[in-house]
Short mmCIF file of C-alpha atoms and ligand atoms in Angstrom, two decimals:
data_model
loop_
_atom_site.label_atom_id
_atom_site.label_comp_id
_atom_site.label_asym_id
_atom_site.label_seq_id
_atom_site.Cartn_x
_atom_site.Cartn_y
_atom_site.Cartn_z
CA UNK A 1 35.47 12.80 9.52
CA UNK A 2 33.06 15.52 8.33
CA UNK A 3 30.27 16.53 10.71
CA UNK A 4 26.93 18.06 9.74
CA UNK A 5 24.71 19.46 12.43
CA UNK A 6 21.24 20.93 11.93
CA UNK A 7 18.29 21.62 14.20
CA UNK A 8 14.67 22.22 13.40
CA UNK A 9 11.61 23.05 15.48
CA UNK A 10 8.34 21.52 14.23
CA UNK A 11 4.75 21.92 15.37
CA UNK A 12 4.16 18.21 16.00
CA UNK A 13 4.02 16.25 19.24
CA UNK A 14 7.27 14.47 20.07
CA UNK A 15 5.78 10.96 19.70
CA UNK A 16 4.53 11.74 16.17
CA UNK A 17 7.80 13.36 15.06
CA UNK A 18 9.76 10.44 16.53
CA UNK A 19 7.52 7.79 14.91
CA UNK A 20 7.83 9.43 11.50
CA UNK A 21 11.59 10.02 11.55
CA UNK A 22 12.59 6.72 13.13
CA UNK A 23 10.93 4.93 10.21
CA UNK A 24 13.84 5.62 7.88
CA UNK A 25 11.78 4.57 4.83
CA UNK A 26 10.27 8.07 5.11
CA UNK A 27 13.62 9.57 4.02
CA UNK A 28 12.38 8.96 0.46
CA UNK A 29 9.61 11.49 1.21
CA UNK A 30 11.68 14.27 2.76
CA UNK A 31 15.36 13.94 1.82
CA UNK A 32 15.87 15.21 -1.74
CA UNK A 33 18.98 13.04 -2.21
CA UNK A 34 17.06 9.80 -1.48
CA UNK A 35 15.63 7.99 -4.49
CA UNK A 36 14.19 4.99 -2.67
CA UNK A 37 14.14 3.61 0.88
CA UNK A 38 12.87 0.32 2.26
CA UNK A 39 13.05 -1.64 5.51
CA UNK A 40 15.25 -4.71 5.01
CA UNK A 41 14.46 -6.53 8.26
CA UNK A 42 10.95 -7.50 9.41
CA UNK A 43 9.22 -6.32 12.56
CA UNK A 44 8.78 -3.12 14.53
CA UNK A 45 11.59 -0.58 14.39
CA UNK A 46 14.09 -1.42 17.14
CA UNK A 47 17.81 -1.79 17.69
CA UNK A 48 19.02 -4.01 14.83
CA UNK A 49 16.41 -2.89 12.28
CA UNK A 50 17.99 -2.32 8.89
CA UNK A 51 17.01 0.01 6.04
CA UNK A 52 18.23 0.12 2.47
CA UNK A 53 18.45 3.70 1.24
CA UNK A 54 19.34 4.50 -2.38
CA UNK A 55 20.79 7.98 -2.78
CA UNK A 56 21.38 10.00 -5.94
CA UNK A 57 24.97 10.88 -6.89
CA UNK A 58 25.94 13.49 -9.47
CA UNK A 59 26.26 10.48 -11.78
CA UNK A 60 24.25 7.36 -10.90
CA UNK A 61 23.26 6.32 -7.39
CA UNK A 62 24.64 4.66 -4.30
CA UNK A 63 23.13 2.09 -1.93
CA UNK A 64 23.41 2.71 1.81
CA UNK A 65 22.61 -0.01 4.31
CA UNK A 66 21.54 1.59 7.59
CA UNK A 67 21.26 -0.20 10.92
CA UNK A 68 19.60 1.16 14.06
CA UNK A 69 22.24 0.94 16.81
CA UNK A 70 20.45 2.85 19.55
CA UNK A 71 16.80 3.72 20.10
CA UNK A 72 15.22 5.46 23.09
CA UNK A 73 11.56 6.01 22.33
CA UNK A 74 10.63 9.67 21.76
CA UNK A 75 14.19 10.79 22.66
CA UNK A 76 16.93 9.54 20.40
CA UNK A 77 17.75 7.24 17.54
CA UNK A 78 21.21 6.45 16.24
CA UNK A 79 21.75 4.80 12.86
CA UNK A 80 24.95 3.67 11.19
CA UNK A 81 24.99 3.65 7.41
CA UNK A 82 27.52 1.87 5.21
CA UNK A 83 28.20 2.26 1.52
CA UNK A 84 30.93 1.74 -1.07
CA UNK A 85 32.26 5.28 -0.71
CA UNK A 86 31.55 6.33 2.85
CA UNK A 87 30.04 5.37 6.19
CA UNK A 88 27.77 7.71 8.10
CA UNK A 89 26.64 7.87 11.72
CA UNK A 90 23.31 9.68 12.17
CA UNK A 91 22.22 10.76 15.65
CA UNK A 92 18.74 12.25 15.79
CA UNK A 93 17.47 13.64 19.10
CA UNK A 94 13.97 14.83 19.96
CA UNK A 95 12.96 17.21 22.74
CA UNK A 96 9.66 18.94 23.56
CA UNK A 97 9.61 22.61 22.56
CA UNK A 98 7.11 25.48 22.78
CA UNK A 99 6.09 24.75 19.15
CA UNK A 100 6.02 20.99 19.51
CA UNK A 101 9.33 19.21 18.96
CA UNK A 102 12.92 20.27 18.54
CA UNK A 103 14.82 17.83 16.34
CA UNK A 104 18.60 17.82 16.50
CA UNK A 105 20.22 16.02 13.56
CA UNK A 106 23.92 15.19 13.56
CA UNK A 107 25.56 13.24 10.74
CA UNK A 108 29.23 12.17 10.82
CA UNK A 109 30.68 11.13 7.47
CA UNK A 110 33.72 8.85 7.16
CA UNK A 111 34.97 8.67 3.58
CA UNK A 112 36.92 5.67 2.31
CA UNK A 113 40.64 6.15 1.47
CA UNK A 114 39.70 5.80 -2.21
CA UNK A 115 37.29 8.78 -2.01
CA UNK A 116 39.74 10.76 0.12
CA UNK A 117 42.44 10.16 -2.51
CA UNK A 118 40.09 11.46 -5.21
CA UNK A 119 39.06 14.43 -3.03
CA UNK A 120 36.12 14.14 -0.59
CA UNK A 121 33.03 16.27 -1.28
CA UNK A 122 33.51 19.80 0.01
CA UNK A 123 32.19 20.63 3.47
CA UNK A 124 30.00 23.40 2.02
CA UNK A 125 28.42 20.98 -0.50
CA UNK A 126 27.66 18.54 2.33
CA UNK A 127 26.29 21.33 4.51
CA UNK A 128 23.96 22.45 1.70
CA UNK A 129 22.75 18.86 1.39
CA UNK A 130 22.18 18.62 5.14
CA UNK A 131 20.22 21.90 5.21
CA UNK A 132 18.02 20.77 2.33
CA UNK A 133 17.33 17.43 4.01
CA UNK A 134 16.29 19.02 7.28
CA UNK A 135 14.16 21.61 5.45
CA UNK A 136 12.45 18.69 3.67
CA UNK A 137 11.85 17.02 7.02
CA UNK A 138 10.34 20.21 8.47
CA UNK A 139 8.03 20.49 5.45
CA UNK A 140 6.99 16.83 5.75
CA UNK A 141 6.16 17.24 9.43
CA UNK A 142 4.26 20.50 8.80
CA UNK A 143 1.88 18.21 6.87
CA UNK A 144 0.19 21.00 4.96
CA UNK A 145 -0.27 19.78 1.41
CA UNK A 146 -2.87 20.53 -1.25
CA UNK A 147 -5.33 17.95 -2.49
CA UNK A 148 -4.78 17.09 -6.17
CA UNK A 149 -8.21 17.71 -7.61
CA UNK A 150 -9.27 17.02 -11.17
CA UNK A 151 -8.18 19.68 -13.64
CA UNK A 152 -11.50 21.05 -14.89
CA UNK A 153 -9.85 22.50 -17.98
CA UNK A 154 -8.21 19.28 -19.13
CA UNK A 155 -10.62 16.68 -20.45
CA UNK A 156 -9.42 13.18 -19.59
CA UNK A 157 -9.31 11.01 -22.71
CA UNK A 158 -9.78 7.27 -22.76
CA UNK A 159 -6.48 6.09 -24.27
CA UNK A 160 -4.10 8.40 -22.36
CA UNK A 161 -5.97 7.55 -19.16
CA UNK A 162 -5.69 3.81 -19.86
CA UNK A 163 -1.93 4.19 -20.24
CA UNK A 164 -1.86 5.63 -16.71
CA UNK A 165 -3.24 2.33 -15.36
CA UNK A 166 0.22 0.82 -15.97
CA UNK A 167 3.21 1.01 -13.68
CA UNK A 168 4.51 3.86 -15.81
CA UNK A 169 1.41 5.84 -14.78
CA UNK A 170 2.17 5.14 -11.14
CA UNK A 171 5.79 6.19 -11.49
CA UNK A 172 4.91 9.43 -13.26
CA UNK A 173 2.35 10.32 -10.58
CA UNK A 174 4.64 9.29 -7.71
CA UNK A 175 7.07 12.06 -8.71
CA UNK A 176 4.37 14.54 -7.59
CA UNK A 177 3.58 12.79 -4.29
CA UNK A 178 3.75 14.71 -1.03
CA UNK A 179 5.06 13.26 2.24
CA UNK A 180 2.51 11.45 4.35
CA UNK A 181 3.44 12.16 7.96
CA UNK A 182 -0.05 12.14 9.54
CA UNK A 183 -0.23 9.81 12.52
CA UNK A 184 -2.77 6.99 12.50
CA UNK A 185 -1.46 5.37 15.68
CA UNK A 186 -4.48 4.25 17.65
CA UNK A 187 -6.98 4.70 14.79
CA UNK A 188 -9.21 1.70 14.20
CA UNK A 189 -9.47 0.60 10.56
CA UNK A 190 -11.49 -2.20 9.04
CA UNK A 191 -10.34 -3.81 5.78
CA UNK A 192 -12.28 -6.40 3.79
CA UNK A 193 -10.35 -8.93 1.72
CA UNK A 194 -7.01 -8.57 3.50
CA UNK A 195 -5.78 -12.10 2.81
CA UNK A 196 -4.14 -11.27 -0.50
CA UNK A 197 -3.25 -8.69 -3.14
CA UNK A 198 -4.11 -5.05 -2.49
CA UNK A 199 -5.90 -5.75 0.80
CA UNK A 200 -2.85 -7.48 2.29
CA UNK A 201 -0.48 -4.67 1.29
CA UNK A 202 -2.92 -2.07 2.66
CA UNK A 203 -3.14 -3.94 5.97
CA UNK A 204 0.66 -4.18 6.16
CA UNK A 205 1.20 -0.47 5.48
CA UNK A 206 -1.48 0.63 7.95
CA UNK A 207 -0.20 -1.76 10.63
CA UNK A 208 3.35 -0.41 10.13
CA UNK A 209 1.96 3.05 10.85
CA UNK A 210 0.44 1.89 14.13
CA UNK A 211 -3.26 1.62 13.16
CA UNK A 212 -5.38 -0.91 15.00
CA UNK A 213 -6.84 -3.26 12.39
CA UNK A 214 -9.88 -5.48 12.05
CA UNK A 215 -9.48 -7.64 8.97
CA UNK A 216 -12.43 -9.37 7.36
CA UNK A 217 -11.56 -12.68 5.75
CA UNK A 218 -13.58 -15.73 4.81
CA UNK A 219 -11.27 -18.65 5.53
CA UNK A 220 -10.15 -19.27 9.13
CA UNK A 221 -6.83 -20.93 8.30
CA UNK A 222 -5.92 -18.29 5.75
CA UNK A 223 -6.91 -15.58 8.23
CA UNK A 224 -4.57 -17.05 10.88
CA UNK A 225 -1.72 -17.24 8.35
CA UNK A 226 -2.40 -13.68 7.16
CA UNK A 227 -2.41 -12.19 10.64
CA UNK A 228 0.73 -14.13 11.62
CA UNK A 229 2.51 -12.86 8.48
CA UNK A 230 1.40 -9.27 9.14
CA UNK A 231 2.54 -9.45 12.76
CA UNK A 232 5.91 -10.82 11.68
CA UNK A 233 6.35 -8.17 8.98
CA UNK A 234 5.20 -5.16 10.99
CA UNK A 235 5.68 -6.10 14.64
CA UNK A 236 2.08 -4.97 15.27
CA UNK A 237 0.10 -6.67 18.02
CA UNK A 238 -3.08 -4.75 17.20
CA UNK A 239 -4.54 -6.90 14.42
CA UNK A 240 -7.80 -8.79 14.87
CA UNK A 241 -9.78 -10.71 12.32
CA UNK A 242 -13.40 -11.59 11.75
CA UNK A 243 -14.68 -14.31 9.48
CA UNK A 244 -17.35 -13.64 6.85
CA UNK A 245 -18.02 -14.81 3.33
CA UNK A 246 -19.01 -11.39 2.04
CA UNK A 247 -20.96 -12.79 -0.91
CA UNK A 248 -23.51 -14.16 1.59
CA UNK A 249 -25.79 -11.50 3.03
CA UNK A 250 -26.53 -13.64 6.09
CA UNK A 251 -22.79 -13.53 6.90
CA UNK A 252 -22.57 -9.79 6.20
CA UNK A 253 -25.51 -9.18 8.55
CA UNK A 254 -24.00 -11.43 11.26
CA UNK A 255 -20.67 -9.58 10.91
CA UNK A 256 -22.39 -6.20 11.21
CA UNK A 257 -24.17 -7.42 14.34
CA UNK A 258 -20.93 -8.71 15.92
CA UNK A 259 -19.07 -5.49 15.20
CA UNK A 260 -21.88 -3.28 16.47
CA UNK A 261 -22.03 -5.37 19.61
CA UNK A 262 -18.30 -4.88 20.10
CA UNK A 263 -19.04 -1.16 19.72
CA UNK A 264 -15.57 0.02 18.74
CA UNK A 265 -15.59 3.21 16.66
CA UNK A 266 -14.35 2.75 13.07
CA UNK A 267 -12.11 5.53 11.80
CA UNK A 268 -11.62 4.02 8.36
CA UNK A 269 -13.67 1.38 6.55
CA UNK A 270 -12.03 -0.04 3.43
CA UNK A 271 -14.35 -2.00 1.12
CA UNK A 272 -11.70 -3.86 -0.83
CA UNK A 273 -12.81 -7.53 -1.11
CA UNK A 274 -13.65 -8.44 -4.67
CA UNK A 275 -13.27 -10.88 -7.52
CA UNK A 276 -14.03 -11.14 -11.21
CA UNK A 277 -16.08 -14.28 -11.90
CA UNK A 278 -15.65 -15.70 -15.39
CA UNK A 279 -18.62 -18.05 -15.07
CA UNK A 280 -22.09 -17.05 -14.03
CA UNK A 281 -23.01 -18.64 -10.74
CA UNK A 282 -25.34 -17.95 -7.92
CA UNK A 283 -24.51 -17.86 -4.25
CA UNK A 284 -26.25 -20.25 -1.83
CA UNK A 285 -28.69 -17.39 -1.28
CA UNK A 286 -29.60 -17.29 -4.98
CA UNK A 287 -27.81 -14.04 -5.90
CA UNK A 288 -25.53 -13.61 -8.90
CA UNK A 289 -22.03 -13.64 -7.37
CA UNK A 290 -20.66 -10.36 -8.74
CA UNK A 291 -23.73 -8.44 -7.62
CA UNK A 292 -23.61 -10.04 -4.17
CA UNK A 293 -19.89 -9.54 -3.50
CA UNK A 294 -19.12 -6.29 -5.30
CA UNK A 295 -22.21 -4.22 -4.61
CA UNK A 296 -24.83 -5.52 -2.20
CA UNK A 297 -22.19 -6.62 0.30
CA UNK A 298 -20.35 -3.25 0.60
CA UNK A 299 -23.74 -1.51 0.60
CA UNK A 300 -25.04 -3.57 3.53
CA UNK A 301 -21.73 -3.56 5.39
CA UNK A 302 -21.26 0.20 5.16
CA UNK A 303 -24.88 1.02 6.01
CA UNK A 304 -24.75 -1.48 8.89
CA UNK A 305 -21.50 -0.07 10.30
CA UNK A 306 -22.59 3.56 10.05
CA UNK A 307 -23.24 3.82 13.83
CA UNK A 308 -19.59 2.86 14.42
CA UNK A 309 -18.35 5.27 11.76
CA UNK A 310 -20.37 8.03 13.42
CA UNK A 311 -18.56 7.34 16.69
CA UNK A 312 -15.18 8.24 15.13
CA UNK A 313 -13.80 11.79 15.10
CA UNK A 314 -13.30 12.06 11.32
CA UNK A 315 -14.47 8.82 9.70
CA UNK A 316 -13.50 7.79 6.18
CA UNK A 317 -14.97 5.15 3.89
CA UNK A 318 -12.86 3.95 0.96
CA UNK A 319 -14.45 1.92 -1.82
CA UNK A 320 -12.12 0.04 -4.15
CA UNK A 321 -13.65 0.20 -7.63
CA UNK A 322 -12.06 -0.53 -10.99
CA UNK A 323 -11.07 1.31 -14.16
CA UNK A 324 -13.26 -1.31 -15.87
CA UNK A 325 -16.26 0.75 -14.76
CA UNK A 326 -15.36 3.37 -17.38
CA UNK A 327 -16.84 1.01 -19.99
CA UNK A 328 -20.25 0.71 -18.32
CA UNK A 329 -23.25 2.91 -17.67
CA UNK A 330 -25.33 2.47 -14.55
CA UNK A 331 -28.33 0.35 -15.54
CA UNK A 332 -30.02 -0.82 -12.41
CA UNK A 333 -32.13 -3.47 -14.16
CA UNK A 334 -28.96 -5.19 -15.37
CA UNK A 335 -27.27 -5.45 -11.97
CA UNK A 336 -28.96 -8.71 -11.10
CA UNK A 337 -29.41 -9.58 -14.78
CA UNK A 338 -31.24 -12.89 -14.68
CA UNK A 339 -32.22 -12.74 -18.36
CA UNK A 340 -29.00 -12.37 -20.33
CA UNK A 341 -28.03 -15.55 -22.09
CA UNK A 342 -24.40 -14.69 -22.71
CA UNK A 343 -22.72 -13.78 -19.46
CA UNK A 344 -19.49 -11.81 -19.46
CA UNK A 345 -17.58 -11.79 -16.19
CA UNK A 346 -15.77 -8.56 -17.10
CA UNK A 347 -19.02 -6.74 -17.92
CA UNK A 348 -20.81 -8.01 -14.81
CA UNK A 349 -17.80 -6.90 -12.73
CA UNK A 350 -17.57 -3.46 -14.38
CA UNK A 351 -21.30 -2.83 -13.88
CA UNK A 352 -21.11 -3.49 -10.14
CA UNK A 353 -18.05 -1.28 -9.82
CA UNK A 354 -19.85 1.52 -11.72
CA UNK A 355 -22.78 1.18 -9.30
CA UNK A 356 -20.41 1.25 -6.29
CA UNK A 357 -18.93 4.49 -7.68
CA UNK A 358 -22.39 6.07 -7.92
CA UNK A 359 -23.14 4.85 -4.40
CA UNK A 360 -19.88 6.47 -3.20
CA UNK A 361 -21.02 9.85 -4.55
CA UNK A 362 -24.46 9.45 -3.04
CA UNK A 363 -23.16 8.47 0.41
CA UNK A 364 -20.69 11.37 0.29
CA UNK A 365 -23.59 13.78 -0.26
CA UNK A 366 -25.99 12.20 2.21
CA UNK A 367 -23.42 11.78 4.99
CA UNK A 368 -21.55 15.08 4.62
CA UNK A 369 -23.49 16.66 7.50
CA UNK A 370 -22.38 13.80 9.76
CA UNK A 371 -18.75 14.33 8.79
CA UNK A 372 -18.29 10.94 7.09
CA UNK A 373 -15.99 11.24 4.07
CA UNK A 374 -16.65 8.64 1.36
CA UNK A 375 -14.28 8.22 -1.57
CA UNK A 376 -13.50 5.62 -4.19
CA UNK A 377 -10.19 4.68 -5.75
CA UNK A 378 -9.13 2.41 -8.55
CA UNK A 379 -5.73 0.80 -8.45
CA UNK A 380 -4.92 0.76 -12.18
CA UNK A 381 -3.74 -2.68 -13.32
CA UNK A 382 -1.88 -4.41 -10.50
CA UNK A 383 -0.37 -7.88 -10.54
CA UNK A 384 -2.27 -9.62 -7.75
CA UNK A 385 -3.48 -13.19 -7.19
CA UNK A 386 -6.95 -11.94 -8.23
CA UNK A 387 -5.70 -10.83 -11.65
CA UNK A 388 -3.56 -13.95 -12.04
CA UNK A 389 -6.61 -16.13 -11.40
CA UNK A 390 -9.33 -14.27 -13.30
CA UNK A 391 -7.46 -12.70 -16.21
CA UNK A 392 -4.55 -15.01 -17.16
CA UNK A 393 -4.50 -13.97 -20.84
CA UNK A 394 -4.63 -10.24 -19.95
CA UNK A 395 -1.82 -10.80 -17.46
CA UNK A 396 0.34 -12.64 -20.03
CA UNK A 397 0.00 -9.72 -22.47
CA UNK A 398 0.47 -6.90 -19.96
CA UNK A 399 2.86 -8.47 -17.47
CA UNK A 400 5.70 -6.08 -18.19
CA UNK A 401 3.59 -3.01 -17.52
CA UNK A 402 1.48 -4.21 -14.60
CA UNK A 403 1.95 -2.42 -11.31
CA UNK A 404 3.07 -4.21 -8.18
CA UNK A 405 0.45 -4.77 -5.49
CA UNK A 406 2.23 -2.08 -3.44
CA UNK A 407 1.83 0.43 -6.25
CA UNK A 408 -1.83 -0.52 -6.75
CA UNK A 409 -2.61 -0.24 -3.03
CA UNK A 410 -0.75 3.04 -2.51
CA UNK A 411 -3.83 5.24 -3.00
CA UNK A 412 -5.90 3.16 -0.56
CA UNK A 413 -3.26 3.79 2.10
CA UNK A 414 -3.07 7.47 1.18
CA UNK A 415 -6.87 7.85 1.44
CA UNK A 416 -6.75 6.22 4.88
CA UNK A 417 -3.80 8.23 6.22
CA UNK A 418 -3.10 11.54 4.49
CA UNK A 419 -4.42 14.72 6.09
CA UNK A 420 -5.33 16.27 2.73
CA UNK A 421 -7.22 13.11 1.67
CA UNK A 422 -9.56 13.71 4.62
CA UNK A 423 -10.73 16.91 2.90
CA UNK A 424 -12.14 15.00 -0.09
CA UNK A 425 -15.48 13.26 -0.33
CA UNK A 426 -17.43 11.76 -3.24
CA UNK A 427 -14.33 11.57 -5.43
CA UNK A 428 -12.60 8.89 -7.46
CA UNK A 429 -8.83 8.68 -7.07
CA UNK A 430 -6.04 7.09 -9.06
CA UNK A 431 -2.50 7.60 -7.80
CA UNK A 432 -3.58 10.16 -5.17
CA UNK A 433 -5.24 12.40 -7.80
CA UNK A 434 -8.97 12.93 -8.23
CA UNK A 435 -10.14 11.66 -11.60
CA UNK A 436 -13.18 12.00 -13.76
CA UNK A 437 -15.73 9.25 -13.08
CA UNK A 438 -16.57 9.06 -16.80
CA UNK A 439 -14.30 8.95 -19.82
CA UNK A 440 -17.11 8.37 -22.32
CA UNK A 441 -20.27 10.43 -22.75
CA UNK A 442 -22.36 7.32 -23.23
CA UNK A 443 -21.73 6.05 -19.69
CA UNK A 444 -23.22 9.07 -17.89
CA UNK A 445 -26.25 8.07 -15.83
CA UNK A 446 -29.30 10.22 -15.18
CA UNK A 447 -30.36 11.51 -11.76
CA UNK A 448 -33.40 9.22 -12.04
CA UNK A 449 -31.17 6.16 -12.52
CA UNK A 450 -29.10 7.15 -9.49
CA UNK A 451 -32.25 7.43 -7.38
CA UNK A 452 -33.37 4.08 -8.75
CA UNK A 453 -30.10 2.48 -7.59
CA UNK A 454 -30.59 3.69 -4.04
CA UNK A 455 -34.21 2.59 -3.93
CA UNK A 456 -33.24 -0.79 -5.39
CA UNK A 457 -30.49 -1.41 -2.83
CA UNK A 458 -32.43 -0.14 0.16
CA UNK A 459 -35.46 -2.29 -0.71
CA UNK A 460 -33.51 -5.39 -1.66
CA UNK A 461 -34.98 -8.33 0.26
CA UNK A 462 -33.44 -9.25 3.60
CA UNK A 463 -31.99 -12.68 2.83
CA UNK A 464 -30.98 -13.39 6.41
CA UNK A 465 -34.62 -13.36 7.56
N1 NAP B 1 -5.56 -5.97 -9.18
C1 NAP B 1 -6.08 -5.10 -10.02
O1 NAP B 1 -5.50 -4.76 -11.06
C2 NAP B 1 -7.41 -4.49 -9.72
C3 NAP B 1 -7.93 -3.58 -10.66
C4 NAP B 1 -9.12 -2.96 -10.38
C5 NAP B 1 -9.79 -3.23 -9.22
N2 NAP B 1 -9.29 -4.15 -8.34
C6 NAP B 1 -10.06 -4.40 -7.12
O2 NAP B 1 -9.20 -4.43 -6.02
C7 NAP B 1 -9.74 -5.24 -4.98
C8 NAP B 1 -8.69 -6.21 -4.50
O3 NAP B 1 -8.38 -7.08 -5.57
P1 NAP B 1 -6.99 -7.82 -5.73
O4 NAP B 1 -6.53 -7.56 -7.11
O5 NAP B 1 -6.11 -7.52 -4.60
O6 NAP B 1 -7.48 -9.35 -5.71
P2 NAP B 1 -7.12 -10.57 -4.76
O7 NAP B 1 -5.66 -10.72 -4.64
O8 NAP B 1 -7.88 -11.75 -5.31
O9 NAP B 1 -7.74 -10.17 -3.36
C9 NAP B 1 -9.13 -10.16 -3.19
C10 NAP B 1 -9.46 -10.26 -1.73
O10 NAP B 1 -10.90 -10.32 -1.60
C11 NAP B 1 -11.25 -11.46 -0.82
N3 NAP B 1 -12.54 -12.03 -1.18
C12 NAP B 1 -12.94 -12.48 -2.40
N4 NAP B 1 -14.17 -13.00 -2.31
C13 NAP B 1 -14.56 -12.89 -1.00
C14 NAP B 1 -15.71 -13.25 -0.28
N5 NAP B 1 -16.73 -13.87 -0.87
N6 NAP B 1 -15.76 -12.99 1.03
C15 NAP B 1 -14.73 -12.39 1.67
N7 NAP B 1 -13.60 -12.02 1.03
C16 NAP B 1 -13.51 -12.27 -0.29
C17 NAP B 1 -10.14 -12.46 -1.12
O11 NAP B 1 -10.15 -13.46 -0.15
P3 NAP B 1 -9.57 -14.95 -0.45
O12 NAP B 1 -8.10 -14.84 -0.27
O13 NAP B 1 -10.24 -15.80 0.56
O14 NAP B 1 -9.95 -15.29 -1.86
C18 NAP B 1 -8.93 -11.56 -1.10
O15 NAP B 1 -8.54 -11.28 0.22
C19 NAP B 1 -10.99 -5.89 -5.58
O16 NAP B 1 -12.14 -5.18 -5.18
C20 NAP B 1 -10.77 -5.74 -7.06
O17 NAP B 1 -11.99 -5.71 -7.76
C21 NAP B 1 -8.12 -4.78 -8.56
#
């Protein structure tokens, strides 16, 4: 048996340090030897929870299957890991210290006879590895990372940027990611469109981190199934749902009224619900569907929930836009385009997303004094039920390079959780990096057009009257 023993003192409360470390998927953020880590069993972390951790070897990699064998909240967690070449027993203890938390990490390695016959790794090599891991953990818990802002000296060009929408773009960017150890336990977050795709993954990741969620969905049975699945996957018992068809302003207004009546502060509002409509249709209220769902709805919802955002300590609004907006200029008269004979679902969609981006920048400016951060993100191209339904030919051609829903949703989660993300407002993000909002000169709108958008939305008739 070879024993490694390290201690570290971090300036974080014990409950936060414990919550971060006991979720062993975070090893991928702080342990330099870990390539990938995932939870293999559903539910909250408890005795019996299993994690799959893939570690780098000098040549290739090795899979470790960890199992939690002992867990005393905020005090101690013991995990046993098994692999082809060795087993390892990790005992991690937490104690309050003057700085915050003292973490004591002990790892006992048991090499297989095969490895012992070949010559087990030297004790000094293992000790170096242990020191690096614990240093990585201390850095993760210090949670002091820079915000990746747009490089002013590097013009973003259309084709290279488009290539970053693929899963390759995600994987390149992910190499530069920082750990995300901020605690959102007890924060209240509202997510629209959580029944599938990016919204579902976002809800799952935020629930895993202990956030209290209100999910907005439009179909009662689907909502029940979604919440049951999220509870099973995450073990959370803090997920509520509200019903609203967000393409109907009467339902948006009723939702706003219900939530304001409930009065619970909203720390994070995620405007995610959306769809690309290939045929031009009007809602029962007589609005073109893309305009209603993708622009007027998030406008009314966010404006209506502002009193609840104001109640939170450091509120964040996250608008999910689309890279499609890069093709369109803001033209307010075309947003409700009644006159065009040939409708294009992709163009209608991209125009609303462009307008939502402009609105994001405007809100960020107008609400800065009240401390409300407003950002947009686009997920690249992610393989979700929405894409499968609306863009089957695009999906057939790009299937091999599409991101997973997890990869697409990653930046939504980061904007909701990361400490450094809270320092941004009025920005567009892809893969946790601020991006230019225009890739073509011809799409730049004038200040007058921006003002026109705000006047148009604020004076749009009240359809619920
Ligand atoms: N996937 C991508 O590559 C991609 C790229 C750029 C932008 N986006 C944006 O990302 C967001 C999420 O899309 P996704 O790809 O995850 O699509 P998705 O799988 O179809 O999810 C869309 C979500 O929005 C909900 N929704 C749609 N219409 C609604 C309505 N009238 N009222 C209430 N909820 C409604 C859906 O509910 P139901 O389950 O009831 O239909 C679903 O929960 C959208 O804003 C989309 O424009 C996605």
